[in-house]
Structure formats: C-alpha cells, structure tokens
Amino acid sequence: MARVTIENCIKKIKNPFDLVLYASQRAKELNQGEPTDLDKENDKNTVIALREIAQEKIPLNYLKIELVKSFQKNNSLLEELEEEKKK
C-alpha cells in the first residue's frame, strides 16, 4: 500500500525531499487530532498523509505554509500579515 502511495505522490510532488517534509507535516497534524476525509482502514497517519497528498485531498500550499510556521520562532509578523489580509 505505501509503495503505491509514494509512487502516486511523486507524480504530484517531484522532489522526494519535499514530499517527506509535506507528508511529515500532515502526519503531525493528524497525530494532533486534525480530521481527514479518508477512511483510516487501519492505516497509520503517515500512510493517510501520503494518500491525502496523492489524492489531492489537502492543498500543498496549506502544507507549505504550516511547515514554514512550524519552523518559525517568532510568528508575530506572520500574524500581522494575516490580520491585514482580513481587512
């Protein structure tokens, strides 16, 4: 199952290193209780994250933004920009 999923993901994200980053970010979110539209089918969160990426169930831009946020120590500038967007 996971091998087929990775092969499908590589069609969406050409760089395997980026794929690892995006999938790990999504798996962390799933571990923290984020909902998914997919059936778990006794799969681990890492496999579910890969399936979501392969089936385009989650936007890659969202994962990229969340990944960057996870590495930032000071999010105040980002929060200010998001507040300005709302206005």
PDB file of N, CA and C in Angstrom:
ATOM      1  N   MET A   1       0.826  -1.202   0.000  1.00  0.00           N
ATOM      2  CA  MET A   1       0.000   0.000   0.000  1.00  0.00           C
ATOM      3  C   MET A   1       0.860   1.251   0.000  1.00  0.00           C
ATOM      4  N   ALA A   2       1.852   1.323   0.886  1.00  0.00           N
ATOM      5  CA  ALA A   2       2.657   2.540   0.991  1.00  0.00           C
ATOM      6  C   ALA A   2       3.495   2.763  -0.260  1.00  0.00           C
ATOM      7  N   ARG A   3       4.006   1.711  -0.876  1.00  0.00           N
ATOM      8  CA  ARG A   3       4.822   1.879  -2.073  1.00  0.00           C
ATOM      9  C   ARG A   3       3.998   2.496  -3.200  1.00  0.00           C
ATOM     10  N   VAL A   4       2.799   1.996  -3.415  1.00  0.00           N
ATOM     11  CA  VAL A   4       1.923   2.550  -4.445  1.00  0.00           C
ATOM     12  C   VAL A   4       1.598   3.997  -4.121  1.00  0.00           C
ATOM     13  N   THR A   5       1.357   4.288  -2.862  1.00  0.00           N
ATOM     14  CA  THR A   5       1.034   5.649  -2.448  1.00  0.00           C
ATOM     15  C   THR A   5       2.193   6.591  -2.729  1.00  0.00           C
ATOM     16  N   ILE A   6       3.408   6.182  -2.424  1.00  0.00           N
ATOM     17  CA  ILE A   6       4.572   7.034  -2.669  1.00  0.00           C
ATOM     18  C   ILE A   6       4.746   7.272  -4.161  1.00  0.00           C
ATOM     19  N   GLU A   7       4.556   6.243  -4.968  1.00  0.00           N
ATOM     20  CA  GLU A   7       4.667   6.410  -6.414  1.00  0.00           C
ATOM     21  C   GLU A   7       3.631   7.401  -6.928  1.00  0.00           C
ATOM     22  N   ASN A   8       2.441   7.372  -6.365  1.00  0.00           N
ATOM     23  CA  ASN A   8       1.405   8.330  -6.761  1.00  0.00           C
ATOM     24  C   ASN A   8       1.746   9.734  -6.290  1.00  0.00           C
ATOM     25  N   CYS A   9       2.353   9.849  -5.132  1.00  0.00           N
ATOM     26  CA  CYS A   9       2.725  11.163  -4.596  1.00  0.00           C
ATOM     27  C   CYS A   9       3.834  11.812  -5.412  1.00  0.00           C
ATOM     28  N   ILE A  10       4.773  11.014  -5.879  1.00  0.00           N
ATOM     29  CA  ILE A  10       5.889  11.553  -6.662  1.00  0.00           C
ATOM     30  C   ILE A  10       5.371  12.191  -7.949  1.00  0.00           C
ATOM     31  N   LYS A  11       4.223  11.750  -8.429  1.00  0.00           N
ATOM     32  CA  LYS A  11       3.613  12.390  -9.605  1.00  0.00           C
ATOM     33  C   LYS A  11       3.136  13.799  -9.269  1.00  0.00           C
ATOM     34  N   LYS A  12       2.770  14.034  -8.022  1.00  0.00           N
ATOM     35  CA  LYS A  12       2.269  15.343  -7.580  1.00  0.00           C
ATOM     36  C   LYS A  12       3.395  16.248  -7.102  1.00  0.00           C
ATOM     37  N   ILE A  13       4.351  15.671  -6.369  1.00  0.00           N
ATOM     38  CA  ILE A  13       5.488  16.420  -5.816  1.00  0.00           C
ATOM     39  C   ILE A  13       6.749  15.748  -6.350  1.00  0.00           C
ATOM     40  N   LYS A  14       7.400  16.401  -7.276  1.00  0.00           N
ATOM     41  CA  LYS A  14       8.542  15.784  -7.972  1.00  0.00           C
ATOM     42  C   LYS A  14       9.748  15.549  -7.067  1.00  0.00           C
ATOM     43  N   ASN A  15       9.977  16.432  -6.129  1.00  0.00           N
ATOM     44  CA  ASN A  15      11.147  16.334  -5.260  1.00  0.00           C
ATOM     45  C   ASN A  15      10.822  15.429  -4.067  1.00  0.00           C
ATOM     46  N   PRO A  16      11.496  14.292  -3.928  1.00  0.00           N
ATOM     47  CA  PRO A  16      11.180  13.379  -2.823  1.00  0.00           C
ATOM     48  C   PRO A  16      11.450  13.979  -1.446  1.00  0.00           C
ATOM     49  N   PHE A  17      12.400  14.912  -1.368  1.00  0.00           N
ATOM     50  CA  PHE A  17      12.677  15.554  -0.081  1.00  0.00           C
ATOM     51  C   PHE A  17      11.506  16.449   0.333  1.00  0.00           C
ATOM     52  N   ASP A  18      10.927  17.166  -0.639  1.00  0.00           N
ATOM     53  CA  ASP A  18       9.737  17.970  -0.358  1.00  0.00           C
ATOM     54  C   ASP A  18       8.579  17.075   0.063  1.00  0.00           C
ATOM     55  N   LEU A  19       8.446  15.947  -0.601  1.00  0.00           N
ATOM     56  CA  LEU A  19       7.381  15.004  -0.256  1.00  0.00           C
ATOM     57  C   LEU A  19       7.501  14.563   1.196  1.00  0.00           C
ATOM     58  N   VAL A  20       8.702  14.267   1.631  1.00  0.00           N
ATOM     59  CA  VAL A  20       8.915  13.853   3.028  1.00  0.00           C
ATOM     60  C   VAL A  20       8.499  14.968   3.975  1.00  0.00           C
ATOM     61  N   LEU A  21       8.880  16.206   3.661  1.00  0.00           N
ATOM     62  CA  LEU A  21       8.524  17.335   4.527  1.00  0.00           C
ATOM     63  C   LEU A  21       7.015  17.530   4.598  1.00  0.00           C
ATOM     64  N   TYR A  22       6.350  17.525   3.436  1.00  0.00           N
ATOM     65  CA  TYR A  22       4.900  17.737   3.414  1.00  0.00           C
ATOM     66  C   TYR A  22       4.158  16.603   4.122  1.00  0.00           C
ATOM     67  N   ALA A  23       4.552  15.372   3.834  1.00  0.00           N
ATOM     68  CA  ALA A  23       3.871  14.226   4.445  1.00  0.00           C
ATOM     69  C   ALA A  23       4.093  14.194   5.953  1.00  0.00           C
ATOM     70  N   SER A  24       5.292  14.536   6.392  1.00  0.00           N
ATOM     71  CA  SER A  24       5.538  14.529   7.838  1.00  0.00           C
ATOM     72  C   SER A  24       4.750  15.633   8.528  1.00  0.00           C
ATOM     73  N   GLN A  25       4.618  16.781   7.884  1.00  0.00           N
ATOM     74  CA  GLN A  25       3.820  17.870   8.457  1.00  0.00           C
ATOM     75  C   GLN A  25       2.367  17.433   8.604  1.00  0.00           C
ATOM     76  N   ARG A  26       1.824  16.816   7.555  1.00  0.00           N
ATOM     77  CA  ARG A  26       0.430  16.376   7.611  1.00  0.00           C
ATOM     78  C   ARG A  26       0.253  15.256   8.637  1.00  0.00           C
ATOM     79  N   ALA A  27       1.209  14.348   8.727  1.00  0.00           N
ATOM     80  CA  ALA A  27       1.117  13.266   9.714  1.00  0.00           C
ATOM     81  C   ALA A  27       1.126  13.830  11.130  1.00  0.00           C
ATOM     82  N   LYS A  28       1.929  14.862  11.369  1.00  0.00           N
ATOM     83  CA  LYS A  28       1.941  15.508  12.688  1.00  0.00           C
ATOM     84  C   LYS A  28       0.576  16.102  12.998  1.00  0.00           C
ATOM     85  N   GLU A  29      -0.039  16.739  11.991  1.00  0.00           N
ATOM     86  CA  GLU A  29      -1.369  17.316  12.193  1.00  0.00           C
ATOM     87  C   GLU A  29      -2.382  16.225  12.519  1.00  0.00           C
ATOM     88  N   LEU A  30      -2.314  15.121  11.810  1.00  0.00           N
ATOM     89  CA  LEU A  30      -3.233  14.012  12.074  1.00  0.00           C
ATOM     90  C   LEU A  30      -3.004  13.435  13.468  1.00  0.00           C
ATOM     91  N   ASN A  31      -1.753  13.358  13.891  1.00  0.00           N
ATOM     92  CA  ASN A  31      -1.444  12.879  15.246  1.00  0.00           C
ATOM     93  C   ASN A  31      -2.018  13.797  16.312  1.00  0.00           C
ATOM     94  N   GLN A  32      -2.154  15.081  15.980  1.00  0.00           N
ATOM     95  CA  GLN A  32      -2.695  16.057  16.927  1.00  0.00           C
ATOM     96  C   GLN A  32      -4.216  16.125  16.872  1.00  0.00           C
ATOM     97  N   GLY A  33      -4.839  15.278  16.040  1.00  0.00           N
ATOM     98  CA  GLY A  33      -6.290  15.199  16.025  1.00  0.00           C
ATOM     99  C   GLY A  33      -6.980  15.900  14.877  1.00  0.00           C
ATOM    100  N   GLU A  34      -6.241  16.398  13.897  1.00  0.00           N
ATOM    101  CA  GLU A  34      -6.869  17.032  12.736  1.00  0.00           C
ATOM    102  C   GLU A  34      -7.705  15.991  11.994  1.00  0.00           C
ATOM    103  N   PRO A  35      -8.871  16.387  11.501  1.00  0.00           N
ATOM    104  CA  PRO A  35      -9.725  15.421  10.801  1.00  0.00           C
ATOM    105  C   PRO A  35      -9.225  15.138   9.381  1.00  0.00           C
ATOM    106  N   THR A  36      -9.649  14.012   8.848  1.00  0.00           N
ATOM    107  CA  THR A  36      -9.342  13.643   7.468  1.00  0.00           C
ATOM    108  C   THR A  36     -10.618  13.176   6.791  1.00  0.00           C
ATOM    109  N   ASP A  37     -10.683  13.365   5.484  1.00  0.00           N
ATOM    110  CA  ASP A  37     -11.845  12.913   4.721  1.00  0.00           C
ATOM    111  C   ASP A  37     -11.728  11.446   4.310  1.00  0.00           C
ATOM    112  N   LEU A  38     -10.558  10.873   4.484  1.00  0.00           N
ATOM    113  CA  LEU A  38     -10.319   9.493   4.061  1.00  0.00           C
ATOM    114  C   LEU A  38     -10.660   8.507   5.174  1.00  0.00           C
ATOM    115  N   ASP A  39     -11.009   7.289   4.761  1.00  0.00           N
ATOM    116  CA  ASP A  39     -11.209   6.215   5.734  1.00  0.00           C
ATOM    117  C   ASP A  39      -9.844   5.741   6.213  1.00  0.00           C
ATOM    118  N   LYS A  40      -9.721   5.518   7.510  1.00  0.00           N
ATOM    119  CA  LYS A  40      -8.420   5.120   8.066  1.00  0.00           C
ATOM    120  C   LYS A  40      -8.014   3.713   7.651  1.00  0.00           C
ATOM    121  N   GLU A  41      -8.940   2.791   7.548  1.00  0.00           N
ATOM    122  CA  GLU A  41      -8.660   1.419   7.117  1.00  0.00           C
ATOM    123  C   GLU A  41      -7.463   0.812   7.845  1.00  0.00           C
ATOM    124  N   ASN A  42      -7.320   1.085   9.130  1.00  0.00           N
ATOM    125  CA  ASN A  42      -6.209   0.582   9.954  1.00  0.00           C
ATOM    126  C   ASN A  42      -4.838   1.060   9.484  1.00  0.00           C
ATOM    127  N   ASP A  43      -4.816   2.133   8.680  1.00  0.00           N
ATOM    128  CA  ASP A  43      -3.543   2.704   8.234  1.00  0.00           C
ATOM    129  C   ASP A  43      -3.016   3.664   9.282  1.00  0.00           C
ATOM    130  N   LYS A  44      -1.704   3.797   9.323  1.00  0.00           N
ATOM    131  CA  LYS A  44      -1.086   4.769  10.221  1.00  0.00           C
ATOM    132  C   LYS A  44      -1.206   6.154   9.606  1.00  0.00           C
ATOM    133  N   ASN A  45      -1.010   7.162  10.438  1.00  0.00           N
ATOM    134  CA  ASN A  45      -1.173   8.537   9.980  1.00  0.00           C
ATOM    135  C   ASN A  45      -0.202   8.915   8.867  1.00  0.00           C
ATOM    136  N   THR A  46       0.967   8.304   8.834  1.00  0.00           N
ATOM    137  CA  THR A  46       1.906   8.602   7.749  1.00  0.00           C
ATOM    138  C   THR A  46       1.356   8.140   6.403  1.00  0.00           C
ATOM    139  N   VAL A  47       0.738   6.974   6.380  1.00  0.00           N
ATOM    140  CA  VAL A  47       0.149   6.458   5.144  1.00  0.00           C
ATOM    141  C   VAL A  47      -1.063   7.293   4.756  1.00  0.00           C
ATOM    142  N   ILE A  48      -1.859   7.700   5.734  1.00  0.00           N
ATOM    143  CA  ILE A  48      -3.018   8.545   5.442  1.00  0.00           C
ATOM    144  C   ILE A  48      -2.559   9.873   4.849  1.00  0.00           C
ATOM    145  N   ALA A  49      -1.493  10.445   5.404  1.00  0.00           N
ATOM    146  CA  ALA A  49      -0.961  11.704   4.875  1.00  0.00           C
ATOM    147  C   ALA A  49      -0.537  11.535   3.422  1.00  0.00           C
ATOM    148  N   LEU A  50       0.139  10.448   3.118  1.00  0.00           N
ATOM    149  CA  LEU A  50       0.550  10.185   1.736  1.00  0.00           C
ATOM    150  C   LEU A  50      -0.656   9.995   0.825  1.00  0.00           C
ATOM    151  N   ARG A  51      -1.670   9.287   1.304  1.00  0.00           N
ATOM    152  CA  ARG A  51      -2.882   9.090   0.498  1.00  0.00           C
ATOM    153  C   ARG A  51      -3.582  10.416   0.234  1.00  0.00           C
ATOM    154  N   GLU A  52      -3.628  11.292   1.237  1.00  0.00           N
ATOM    155  CA  GLU A  52      -4.242  12.610   1.045  1.00  0.00           C
ATOM    156  C   GLU A  52      -3.490  13.414  -0.009  1.00  0.00           C
ATOM    157  N   ILE A  53      -2.172  13.351   0.026  1.00  0.00           N
ATOM    158  CA  ILE A  53      -1.370  14.077  -0.965  1.00  0.00           C
ATOM    159  C   ILE A  53      -1.590  13.488  -2.355  1.00  0.00           C
ATOM    160  N   ALA A  54      -1.565  12.176  -2.460  1.00  0.00           N
ATOM    161  CA  ALA A  54      -1.736  11.512  -3.757  1.00  0.00           C
ATOM    162  C   ALA A  54      -3.106  11.799  -4.362  1.00  0.00           C
ATOM    163  N   GLN A  55      -4.136  11.854  -3.521  1.00  0.00           N
ATOM    164  CA  GLN A  55      -5.498  12.084  -4.000  1.00  0.00           C
ATOM    165  C   GLN A  55      -5.873  13.562  -4.017  1.00  0.00           C
ATOM    166  N   GLU A  56      -4.904  14.417  -3.720  1.00  0.00           N
ATOM    167  CA  GLU A  56      -5.100  15.872  -3.702  1.00  0.00           C
ATOM    168  C   GLU A  56      -6.260  16.282  -2.790  1.00  0.00           C
ATOM    169  N   LYS A  57      -6.335  15.628  -1.641  1.00  0.00           N
ATOM    170  CA  LYS A  57      -7.378  15.942  -0.657  1.00  0.00           C
ATOM    171  C   LYS A  57      -6.993  17.125   0.218  1.00  0.00           C
ATOM    172  N   ILE A  58      -5.725  17.499   0.200  1.00  0.00           N
ATOM    173  CA  ILE A  58      -5.252  18.614   1.013  1.00  0.00           C
ATOM    174  C   ILE A  58      -4.353  19.484   0.133  1.00  0.00           C
ATOM    175  N   PRO A  59      -4.570  20.804   0.158  1.00  0.00           N
ATOM    176  CA  PRO A  59      -3.769  21.686  -0.705  1.00  0.00           C
ATOM    177  C   PRO A  59      -2.298  21.715  -0.279  1.00  0.00           C
ATOM    178  N   LEU A  60      -1.427  21.611  -1.244  1.00  0.00           N
ATOM    179  CA  LEU A  60       0.010  21.637  -0.948  1.00  0.00           C
ATOM    180  C   LEU A  60       0.441  22.996  -0.418  1.00  0.00           C
ATOM    181  N   ASN A  61      -0.207  24.070  -0.876  1.00  0.00           N
ATOM    182  CA  ASN A  61       0.114  25.407  -0.356  1.00  0.00           C
ATOM    183  C   ASN A  61      -0.131  25.475   1.141  1.00  0.00           C
ATOM    184  N   TYR A  62      -1.233  24.889   1.582  1.00  0.00           N
ATOM    185  CA  TYR A  62      -1.549  24.860   3.009  1.00  0.00           C
ATOM    186  C   TYR A  62      -0.439  24.145   3.779  1.00  0.00           C
ATOM    187  N   LEU A  63      -0.019  22.986   3.277  1.00  0.00           N
ATOM    188  CA  LEU A  63       1.038  22.232   3.959  1.00  0.00           C
ATOM    189  C   LEU A  63       2.341  23.015   3.992  1.00  0.00           C
ATOM    190  N   LYS A  64       2.638  23.712   2.900  1.00  0.00           N
ATOM    191  CA  LYS A  64       3.872  24.500   2.844  1.00  0.00           C
ATOM    192  C   LYS A  64       3.846  25.616   3.882  1.00  0.00           C
ATOM    193  N   ILE A  65       2.720  26.315   3.991  1.00  0.00           N
ATOM    194  CA  ILE A  65       2.585  27.406   4.966  1.00  0.00           C
ATOM    195  C   ILE A  65       2.703  26.865   6.388  1.00  0.00           C
ATOM    196  N   GLU A  66       2.019  25.770   6.670  1.00  0.00           N
ATOM    197  CA  GLU A  66       2.068  25.183   8.010  1.00  0.00           C
ATOM    198  C   GLU A  66       3.468  24.669   8.346  1.00  0.00           C
ATOM    199  N   LEU A  67       4.159  24.157   7.352  1.00  0.00           N
ATOM    200  CA  LEU A  67       5.524  23.684   7.564  1.00  0.00           C
ATOM    201  C   LEU A  67       6.445  24.845   7.914  1.00  0.00           C
ATOM    202  N   VAL A  68       6.317  25.941   7.186  1.00  0.00           N
ATOM    203  CA  VAL A  68       7.135  27.124   7.468  1.00  0.00           C
ATOM    204  C   VAL A  68       6.821  27.648   8.864  1.00  0.00           C
ATOM    205  N   LYS A  69       5.535  27.702   9.207  1.00  0.00           N
ATOM    206  CA  LYS A  69       5.138  28.168  10.542  1.00  0.00           C
ATOM    207  C   LYS A  69       5.755  27.302  11.637  1.00  0.00           C
ATOM    208  N   SER A  70       5.844  26.010  11.384  1.00  0.00           N
ATOM    209  CA  SER A  70       6.366  25.110  12.417  1.00  0.00           C
ATOM    210  C   SER A  70       7.847  25.354  12.700  1.00  0.00           C
ATOM    211  N   PHE A  71       8.562  25.924  11.742  1.00  0.00           N
ATOM    212  CA  PHE A  71       9.985  26.207  11.933  1.00  0.00           C
ATOM    213  C   PHE A  71      10.245  27.618  12.435  1.00  0.00           C
ATOM    214  N   GLN A  72       9.236  28.476  12.385  1.00  0.00           N
ATOM    215  CA  GLN A  72       9.427  29.856  12.815  1.00  0.00           C
ATOM    216  C   GLN A  72       9.356  29.955  14.326  1.00  0.00           C
ATOM    217  N   LYS A  73      10.231  30.772  14.874  1.00  0.00           N
ATOM    218  CA  LYS A  73      10.214  31.001  16.316  1.00  0.00           C
ATOM    219  C   LYS A  73       9.369  32.213  16.665  1.00  0.00           C
ATOM    220  N   ASN A  74       9.302  33.207  15.775  1.00  0.00           N
ATOM    221  CA  ASN A  74       8.538  34.420  16.021  1.00  0.00           C
ATOM    222  C   ASN A  74       7.480  34.552  14.938  1.00  0.00           C
ATOM    223  N   ASN A  75       6.239  34.294  15.283  1.00  0.00           N
ATOM    224  CA  ASN A  75       5.147  34.327  14.324  1.00  0.00           C
ATOM    225  C   ASN A  75       4.399  35.649  14.321  1.00  0.00           C
ATOM    226  N   SER A  76       4.869  36.657  15.051  1.00  0.00           N
ATOM    227  CA  SER A  76       4.118  37.903  15.161  1.00  0.00           C
ATOM    228  C   SER A  76       3.990  38.605  13.818  1.00  0.00           C
ATOM    229  N   LEU A  77       5.027  38.619  12.999  1.00  0.00           N
ATOM    230  CA  LEU A  77       4.951  39.263  11.694  1.00  0.00           C
ATOM    231  C   LEU A  77       3.955  38.539  10.808  1.00  0.00           C
ATOM    232  N   LEU A  78       3.975  37.230  10.826  1.00  0.00           N
ATOM    233  CA  LEU A  78       3.035  36.449  10.041  1.00  0.00           C
ATOM    234  C   LEU A  78       1.608  36.714  10.497  1.00  0.00           C
ATOM    235  N   GLU A  79       1.379  36.803  11.788  1.00  0.00           N
ATOM    236  CA  GLU A  79       0.048  37.083  12.316  1.00  0.00           C
ATOM    237  C   GLU A  79      -0.428  38.463  11.881  1.00  0.00           C
ATOM    238  N   GLU A  80       0.471  39.450  11.866  1.00  0.00           N
ATOM    239  CA  GLU A  80       0.109  40.794  11.426  1.00  0.00           C
ATOM    240  C   GLU A  80      -0.292  40.787   9.954  1.00  0.00           C
ATOM    241  N   LEU A  81       0.432  40.059   9.136  1.00  0.00           N
ATOM    242  CA  LEU A  81       0.103  39.977   7.716  1.00  0.00           C
ATOM    243  C   LEU A  81      -1.252  39.316   7.502  1.00  0.00           C
ATOM    244  N   GLU A  82      -1.543  38.283   8.268  1.00  0.00           N
ATOM    245  CA  GLU A  82      -2.829  37.606   8.149  1.00  0.00           C
ATOM    246  C   GLU A  82      -3.969  38.524   8.581  1.00  0.00           C
ATOM    247  N   GLU A  83      -3.750  39.342   9.608  1.00  0.00           N
ATOM    248  CA  GLU A  83      -4.771  40.284  10.058  1.00  0.00           C
ATOM    249  C   GLU A  83      -5.022  41.352   9.004  1.00  0.00           C
ATOM    250  N   GLU A  84      -3.964  41.814   8.329  1.00  0.00           N
ATOM    251  CA  GLU A  84      -4.119  42.810   7.277  1.00  0.00           C
ATOM    252  C   GLU A  84      -4.903  42.252   6.103  1.00  0.00           C
ATOM    253  N   LYS A  85      -4.738  40.976   5.798  1.00  0.00           N
ATOM    254  CA  LYS A  85      -5.482  40.337   4.716  1.00  0.00           C
ATOM    255  C   LYS A  85      -6.978  40.354   5.003  1.00  0.00           C
ATOM    256  N   LYS A  86      -7.338  40.192   6.267  1.00  0.00           N
ATOM    257  CA  LYS A  86      -8.748  40.128   6.658  1.00  0.00           C
ATOM    258  C   LYS A  86      -9.448  41.465   6.495  1.00  0.00           C
ATOM    259  N   LYS A  87      -8.678  42.565   6.536  1.00  0.00           N
ATOM    260  CA  LYS A  87      -9.276  43.908   6.454  1.00  0.00           C
ATOM    261  C   LYS A  87      -9.672  44.275   5.059  1.00  0.00           C
TER     262      LYS A  87
END
